[in-house]
Protein backbone atom coordinates (compact mmCIF):
# COMPACT_ATOMS: atom_id res chain seq x y z
CA UNK A 1 0.00 0.00 0.00
CA UNK A 2 1.38 3.41 -1.00
CA UNK A 3 0.92 5.96 1.80
CA UNK A 4 1.18 9.68 1.05
CA UNK A 5 2.89 11.55 3.89
CA UNK A 6 1.54 15.07 4.52
CA UNK A 7 2.61 17.85 6.92
CA UNK A 8 1.14 18.01 10.42
CA UNK A 9 -1.86 20.32 10.95
CA UNK A 10 -1.04 22.16 14.21
CA UNK A 11 -3.30 25.21 13.58
CA UNK A 12 -6.97 25.04 12.58
CA UNK A 13 -9.42 27.95 12.24
CA UNK A 14 -13.19 27.51 12.61
CA UNK A 15 -15.02 30.58 11.28
CA UNK A 16 -18.66 31.58 11.68
CA UNK A 17 -20.63 34.67 10.70
CA UNK A 18 -18.85 35.29 7.39
CA UNK A 19 -22.44 35.94 6.35
CA UNK A 20 -24.00 37.67 9.36
CA UNK A 21 -27.48 36.14 8.96
CA UNK A 22 -26.34 32.49 8.66
CA UNK A 23 -26.88 31.76 12.30
CA UNK A 24 -25.75 28.15 12.88
CA UNK A 25 -22.10 29.17 12.48
CA UNK A 26 -22.57 32.35 14.52
CA UNK A 27 -24.02 30.50 17.53
CA UNK A 28 -21.67 27.52 17.20
CA UNK A 29 -18.51 29.68 17.20
CA UNK A 30 -19.85 31.64 20.19
CA UNK A 31 -20.43 28.31 21.98
CA UNK A 32 -16.94 27.08 21.09
CA UNK A 33 -15.44 30.33 22.41
CA UNK A 34 -17.25 29.77 25.74
CA UNK A 35 -15.93 26.19 25.91
CA UNK A 36 -12.41 27.42 25.08
CA UNK A 37 -12.58 29.91 27.96
CA UNK A 38 -13.44 27.08 30.39
CA UNK A 39 -10.52 24.97 29.11
CA UNK A 40 -8.14 27.92 29.54
CA UNK A 41 -9.39 28.48 33.10
CA UNK A 42 -8.59 24.83 33.89
CA UNK A 43 -5.17 25.34 32.25
CA UNK A 44 -5.53 22.10 30.29
CA UNK A 45 -2.95 21.54 27.54
CA UNK A 46 -4.47 21.24 24.05
CA UNK A 47 -1.93 19.96 21.48
CA UNK A 48 -4.06 21.32 18.63
CA UNK A 49 -4.38 25.11 18.33
CA UNK A 50 -7.98 25.89 17.29
CA UNK A 51 -8.68 29.50 16.42
CA UNK A 52 -12.37 30.45 16.64
CA UNK A 53 -13.26 33.45 14.46
CA UNK A 54 -16.44 35.53 14.14
CA UNK A 55 -15.71 36.77 10.64
CA UNK A 56 -18.15 39.64 10.01
CA UNK A 57 -19.13 41.21 13.36
CA UNK A 58 -20.93 44.23 11.86
CA UNK A 59 -23.13 42.10 9.61
CA UNK A 60 -23.82 39.77 12.57
CA UNK A 61 -24.90 42.75 14.66
CA UNK A 62 -27.39 43.75 11.97
CA UNK A 63 -28.31 40.11 11.15
CA UNK A 64 -27.58 40.77 7.48
CA UNK A 65 -25.55 38.79 4.94
CA UNK A 66 -23.13 41.71 4.65
CA UNK A 67 -22.90 45.46 5.34
CA UNK A 68 -21.42 46.86 2.09
CA UNK A 69 -20.36 43.91 -0.07
CA UNK A 70 -20.23 40.11 0.19
CA UNK A 71 -17.24 39.30 2.46
CA UNK A 72 -17.04 35.79 1.00
CA UNK A 73 -16.09 37.25 -2.41
CA UNK A 74 -13.25 39.43 -1.03
CA UNK A 75 -10.36 36.95 -0.80
CA UNK A 76 -9.01 36.87 -4.37
CA UNK A 77 -5.32 37.67 -4.75
CA UNK A 78 -6.24 40.99 -6.44
CA UNK A 79 -8.64 42.12 -3.70
CA UNK A 80 -6.26 41.21 -0.88
CA UNK A 81 -3.25 42.92 -2.45
CA UNK A 82 -4.64 45.89 -4.39
CA UNK A 83 -4.70 49.49 -3.11
CA UNK A 84 -7.43 50.33 -0.55
CA UNK A 85 -9.35 53.56 -1.28
CA UNK A 86 -10.40 55.82 1.63
CA UNK A 87 -14.05 54.89 1.05
CA UNK A 88 -13.38 51.13 0.84
CA UNK A 89 -16.35 48.89 1.75
CA UNK A 90 -16.23 47.53 5.30
CA UNK A 91 -15.85 43.94 4.06
CA UNK A 92 -12.77 44.79 1.94
CA UNK A 93 -11.08 46.17 5.08
CA UNK A 94 -12.27 43.17 7.13
CA UNK A 95 -10.92 40.71 4.52
CA UNK A 96 -7.43 42.24 4.97
CA UNK A 97 -7.70 41.83 8.74
CA UNK A 98 -8.76 38.18 8.39
CA UNK A 99 -5.97 37.56 5.87
CA UNK A 100 -3.46 38.98 8.38
CA UNK A 101 -4.88 36.77 11.18
CA UNK A 102 -5.28 33.52 9.22
CA UNK A 103 -2.88 33.95 6.32
CA UNK A 104 -1.36 35.55 4.51
CA UNK A 105 -3.02 33.57 1.71
CA UNK A 106 -0.49 31.41 -0.16
CA UNK A 107 2.14 31.94 2.55
CA UNK A 108 3.80 29.17 4.63
CA UNK A 109 2.74 31.15 7.74
CA UNK A 110 -0.98 30.65 6.95
CA UNK A 111 -3.07 28.44 9.26
CA UNK A 112 -3.07 24.80 8.23
CA UNK A 113 -6.82 24.37 7.82
CA UNK A 114 -9.77 26.78 7.59
CA UNK A 115 -13.30 25.47 8.10
CA UNK A 116 -15.79 28.25 7.29
CA UNK A 117 -19.37 27.63 8.45
CA UNK A 118 -22.35 28.51 6.26
CA UNK A 119 -26.08 27.95 5.95
CA UNK A 120 -28.18 27.71 2.82
CA UNK A 121 -31.93 27.99 2.30
CA UNK A 122 -31.58 25.17 -0.27
CA UNK A 123 -32.26 21.54 0.62
CA UNK A 124 -28.60 20.49 0.38
CA UNK A 125 -27.93 18.59 3.59
CA UNK A 126 -24.28 18.92 4.67
CA UNK A 127 -21.84 19.89 1.92
CA UNK A 128 -18.13 20.53 1.78
CA UNK A 129 -17.32 23.20 -0.83
CA UNK A 130 -13.66 23.29 -1.86
CA UNK A 131 -11.48 24.57 -4.69
CA UNK A 132 -9.56 21.31 -5.06
CA UNK A 133 -10.55 17.79 -6.03
CA UNK A 134 -7.11 16.51 -4.98
CA UNK A 135 -6.67 18.05 -1.52
CA UNK A 136 -6.31 14.74 0.33
CA UNK A 137 -6.71 16.41 3.75
CA UNK A 138 -10.13 17.90 2.96
CA UNK A 139 -11.28 14.75 1.18
CA UNK A 140 -10.22 12.48 4.05
CA UNK A 141 -12.02 14.74 6.55
CA UNK A 142 -15.11 14.50 4.33
CA UNK A 143 -14.88 10.68 4.27
CA UNK A 144 -14.48 10.62 8.07
CA UNK A 145 -17.65 12.72 8.48
CA UNK A 146 -19.50 10.50 6.00
CA UNK A 147 -18.54 7.41 8.01
CA UNK A 148 -19.42 9.08 11.34
CA UNK A 149 -22.70 10.76 10.35
CA UNK A 150 -25.61 8.75 9.00
CA UNK A 151 -28.60 11.03 9.56
CA UNK A 152 -27.57 13.88 7.20
CA UNK A 153 -26.94 13.48 3.43
CA UNK A 154 -23.39 14.63 2.58
CA UNK A 155 -21.79 15.81 -0.67
CA UNK A 156 -18.40 17.16 -1.73
CA UNK A 157 -18.69 20.12 -4.13
CA UNK A 158 -15.70 21.22 -6.17
CA UNK A 159 -15.40 24.75 -7.60
CA UNK A 160 -12.69 24.50 -10.28
CA UNK A 161 -11.04 27.88 -9.63
CA UNK A 162 -7.31 28.71 -9.39
CA UNK A 163 -5.76 29.70 -6.05
CA UNK A 164 -5.32 33.31 -7.25
CA UNK A 165 -8.97 33.58 -8.29
CA UNK A 166 -10.39 31.66 -5.29
CA UNK A 167 -12.54 34.22 -3.51
CA UNK A 168 -13.82 32.82 -0.22
CA UNK A 169 -12.44 32.93 3.32
CA UNK A 170 -11.54 29.22 3.41
CA UNK A 171 -9.02 29.82 0.57
CA UNK A 172 -6.73 31.72 3.00
CA UNK A 173 -5.55 28.53 4.77
CA UNK A 174 -3.10 25.94 3.44
CA UNK A 175 -6.16 23.67 3.27
CA UNK A 176 -9.73 24.86 3.52
CA UNK A 177 -13.39 24.21 2.85
CA UNK A 178 -16.77 25.71 3.54
CA UNK A 179 -19.15 23.52 5.54
CA UNK A 180 -22.55 24.42 4.07
CA UNK A 181 -25.68 23.07 5.78
CA UNK A 182 -29.35 23.49 4.93
CA UNK A 183 -32.17 24.01 4.59
CA UNK A 184 -32.34 26.86 7.07
CA UNK A 185 -33.86 30.31 6.49
CA UNK A 186 -31.43 33.19 6.91
CA UNK A 187 -31.85 35.05 10.20
CA UNK A 188 -33.16 31.83 11.81
CA UNK A 189 -31.45 29.04 13.74
CA UNK A 190 -32.97 25.52 13.58
CA UNK A 191 -31.75 23.10 16.22
CA UNK A 192 -31.41 20.12 13.83
CA UNK A 193 -29.25 22.13 11.41
CA UNK A 194 -27.21 23.66 14.25
CA UNK A 195 -26.64 20.17 15.74
CA UNK A 196 -25.55 18.74 12.37
CA UNK A 197 -22.99 21.55 12.09
CA UNK A 198 -21.79 21.11 15.68
CA UNK A 199 -21.31 17.36 15.21
CA UNK A 200 -19.59 17.96 11.85
CA UNK A 201 -17.10 20.38 13.42
CA UNK A 202 -16.43 17.99 16.33
CA UNK A 203 -15.72 15.12 13.91
CA UNK A 204 -13.46 17.38 11.83
CA UNK A 205 -11.38 18.39 14.87
CA UNK A 206 -11.25 14.76 16.06
CA UNK A 207 -9.92 13.71 12.65
CA UNK A 208 -7.18 16.37 12.75
CA UNK A 209 -6.06 15.21 16.23
CA UNK A 210 -6.00 11.56 15.09
CA UNK A 211 -4.10 12.50 11.90
CA UNK A 212 -1.53 14.51 13.91
CA UNK A 213 -1.02 11.52 16.23
CA UNK A 214 0.37 9.44 13.32
CA UNK A 215 -2.59 7.23 12.42
CA UNK A 216 -2.67 5.94 8.83
CA UNK A 217 -5.96 6.63 7.03
CA UNK A 218 -6.76 4.12 4.30
CA UNK A 219 -7.49 5.29 0.76
CA UNK A 220 -10.89 4.99 -0.89
CA UNK A 221 -13.16 7.01 -3.08
CA UNK A 222 -15.22 10.20 -2.86
CA UNK A 223 -18.05 11.26 -5.18
CA UNK A 224 -17.19 14.81 -6.28
CA UNK A 225 -19.73 17.24 -7.72
CA UNK A 226 -17.80 19.68 -9.91
CA UNK A 227 -19.71 22.90 -10.61
CA UNK A 228 -20.21 23.39 -14.36
CA UNK A 229 -22.44 26.48 -14.60
CA UNK A 230 -25.05 28.69 -12.97
CA UNK A 231 -28.53 29.26 -14.39
CA UNK A 232 -30.37 32.54 -13.84
CA UNK A 233 -34.12 33.02 -13.57
CA UNK A 234 -35.99 34.00 -16.75
CA UNK A 235 -36.20 37.82 -16.77
CA UNK A 236 -38.13 40.60 -18.45
CA UNK A 237 -35.80 42.05 -21.07
CA UNK A 238 -36.68 45.66 -20.13
CA UNK A 239 -37.21 45.68 -16.34
CA UNK A 240 -34.86 42.72 -15.57
CA UNK A 241 -37.49 41.50 -13.08
CA UNK A 242 -37.76 37.72 -12.86
CA UNK A 243 -40.73 36.23 -14.73
CA UNK A 244 -40.70 32.68 -13.32
CA UNK A 245 -40.00 30.64 -10.18
CA UNK A 246 -38.31 27.25 -9.79
CA UNK A 247 -40.70 24.54 -11.01
CA UNK A 248 -42.42 22.54 -8.20
CA UNK A 249 -40.88 19.32 -9.58
CA UNK A 250 -37.38 20.76 -9.07
CA UNK A 251 -37.83 22.70 -5.82
CA UNK A 252 -36.06 21.01 -2.85
CA UNK A 253 -34.60 18.31 -5.14
CA UNK A 254 -30.95 19.34 -4.84
CA UNK A 255 -28.55 16.71 -6.25
CA UNK A 256 -31.38 14.89 -8.07
CA UNK A 257 -30.31 14.47 -11.71
CA UNK A 258 -31.84 17.05 -14.07
CA UNK A 259 -32.31 15.75 -17.63
CA UNK A 260 -32.69 17.78 -20.84
CA UNK A 261 -36.37 18.75 -21.33
CA UNK A 262 -37.23 18.22 -17.63
CA UNK A 263 -39.41 21.02 -16.17
CA UNK A 264 -37.15 23.75 -14.70
CA UNK A 265 -39.17 26.96 -14.20
CA UNK A 266 -42.83 27.85 -13.95
CA UNK A 267 -43.66 31.32 -15.25
CA UNK A 268 -45.93 33.58 -13.22
CA UNK A 269 -48.56 33.12 -15.95
CA UNK A 270 -48.41 29.33 -15.38
CA UNK A 271 -46.27 28.13 -18.31
CA UNK A 272 -43.64 25.40 -17.81
CA UNK A 273 -40.13 26.18 -19.08
CA UNK A 274 -37.85 23.18 -19.63
CA UNK A 275 -34.14 22.56 -19.09
CA UNK A 276 -32.38 23.06 -22.44
CA UNK A 277 -28.96 21.65 -21.54
CA UNK A 278 -27.17 19.00 -23.63
CA UNK A 279 -26.52 16.54 -20.80
CA UNK A 280 -28.03 15.46 -17.47
CA UNK A 281 -26.47 17.41 -14.57
CA UNK A 282 -26.98 17.67 -10.81
CA UNK A 283 -28.68 20.88 -9.56
CA UNK A 284 -27.73 22.40 -6.21
CA UNK A 285 -28.26 25.72 -4.40
CA UNK A 286 -31.78 25.49 -5.85
CA UNK A 287 -33.65 28.75 -5.17
CA UNK A 288 -31.04 29.95 -2.64
CA UNK A 289 -32.41 33.16 -1.12
CA UNK A 290 -29.05 34.99 -1.11
CA UNK A 291 -28.40 34.32 -4.82
CA UNK A 292 -31.35 36.27 -6.24
CA UNK A 293 -29.09 39.37 -6.23
CA UNK A 294 -26.33 37.37 -7.95
CA UNK A 295 -28.60 36.23 -10.79
CA UNK A 296 -28.40 32.53 -9.83
CA UNK A 297 -31.53 30.37 -9.67
CA UNK A 298 -29.48 27.17 -9.29
CA UNK A 299 -26.06 25.74 -10.05
CA UNK A 300 -25.36 22.58 -12.05
CA UNK A 301 -22.64 20.00 -11.40
CA UNK A 302 -21.16 16.93 -13.02
CA UNK A 303 -20.51 13.97 -10.70
CA UNK A 304 -17.48 11.70 -10.81
CA UNK A 305 -15.75 9.35 -8.45
CA UNK A 306 -12.27 10.35 -7.25
CA UNK A 307 -9.86 7.79 -5.79
CA UNK A 308 -7.97 9.15 -2.81
CA UNK A 309 -4.73 7.63 -1.47
CA UNK A 310 -3.92 6.41 2.02
CA UNK A 311 -2.33 9.20 4.05
CA UNK A 312 -0.43 9.73 7.28
CA UNK A 313 1.40 12.62 8.95
CA UNK A 314 5.03 13.23 7.99
CA UNK A 315 7.74 12.16 10.41
CA UNK A 316 9.85 14.90 12.00
CA UNK A 317 12.75 14.01 9.68
CA UNK A 318 10.48 14.42 6.63
CA UNK A 319 9.23 17.76 7.95
CA UNK A 320 12.79 19.03 8.49
CA UNK A 321 13.75 17.95 4.95
CA UNK A 322 10.70 19.79 3.61
CA UNK A 323 11.62 22.98 5.49
CA UNK A 324 15.17 22.88 4.12
CA UNK A 325 13.84 22.30 0.59
CA UNK A 326 11.47 25.28 0.99
CA UNK A 327 14.28 27.48 2.34
CA UNK A 328 16.59 26.62 -0.58
CA UNK A 329 13.75 27.32 -3.07
CA UNK A 330 13.27 30.75 -1.44
CA UNK A 331 17.00 31.53 -1.71
CA UNK A 332 16.95 30.71 -5.43
C-alpha angles and dihedrals in degrees: 000000000000111000120197111218115215132184120271117264104225097157125051128174123205110194129192133174097037080138105037096215097050094096107183091072093042094055094038094054090046088052092048090050089054091050090048090054090054091050091050091050089054088048091226116169114241112192091200118068108219116188114201113204132188096203106194109026096170093052089046090053090054093037090233131133090244141340103228108351138356106285090202090065095051102082103082116124090250095051094046095048106032125099116283115227119218090250095048115155114261092245093055089056091044092051089058090051092050091046089053091049099043103022152336087233111247092013126120087233092064119112113271098238134014119196109188115194121221142167129212131197087219122097094250105131111210115339134179111213114197140161094228134063090190103049096120093193095058092041093050091049088051091051090048091053091046090053093045099043121058103160098064125059110237132202136176112223120196122202105197097218129135120249091251092052096040104117110187133091094251089064090071094074127074084249125015148159140174115241103214118188131181173247096017127130114240113257089028133093118209116196095222092053092043090050092049089053093046092050090045092054092046091052091047093053091044090053092051091051091049091047092050090051091064102258116155114232114207121234124248139139138293127197105231124199107206113199111239104174148334124242121211127211117265107266140197106257093224106035096028088221114145114258100193143035130219109287115256090239090059101037112108091004097113113168092015108128114260113209128201110274093020113136109269110163136019114210120226088249089058103258121140116231116199134217108263099191123129097233140029111267137176116254121214137166084041109188093347106186095221094053098063088088090049094053094245121134092170141336126236127217139187116224126220137159117247121199112220124199129235110268140194136172118275118256117246090256091054091048092051091049089051092051091051091048090051092048093051090048089053092050091053 
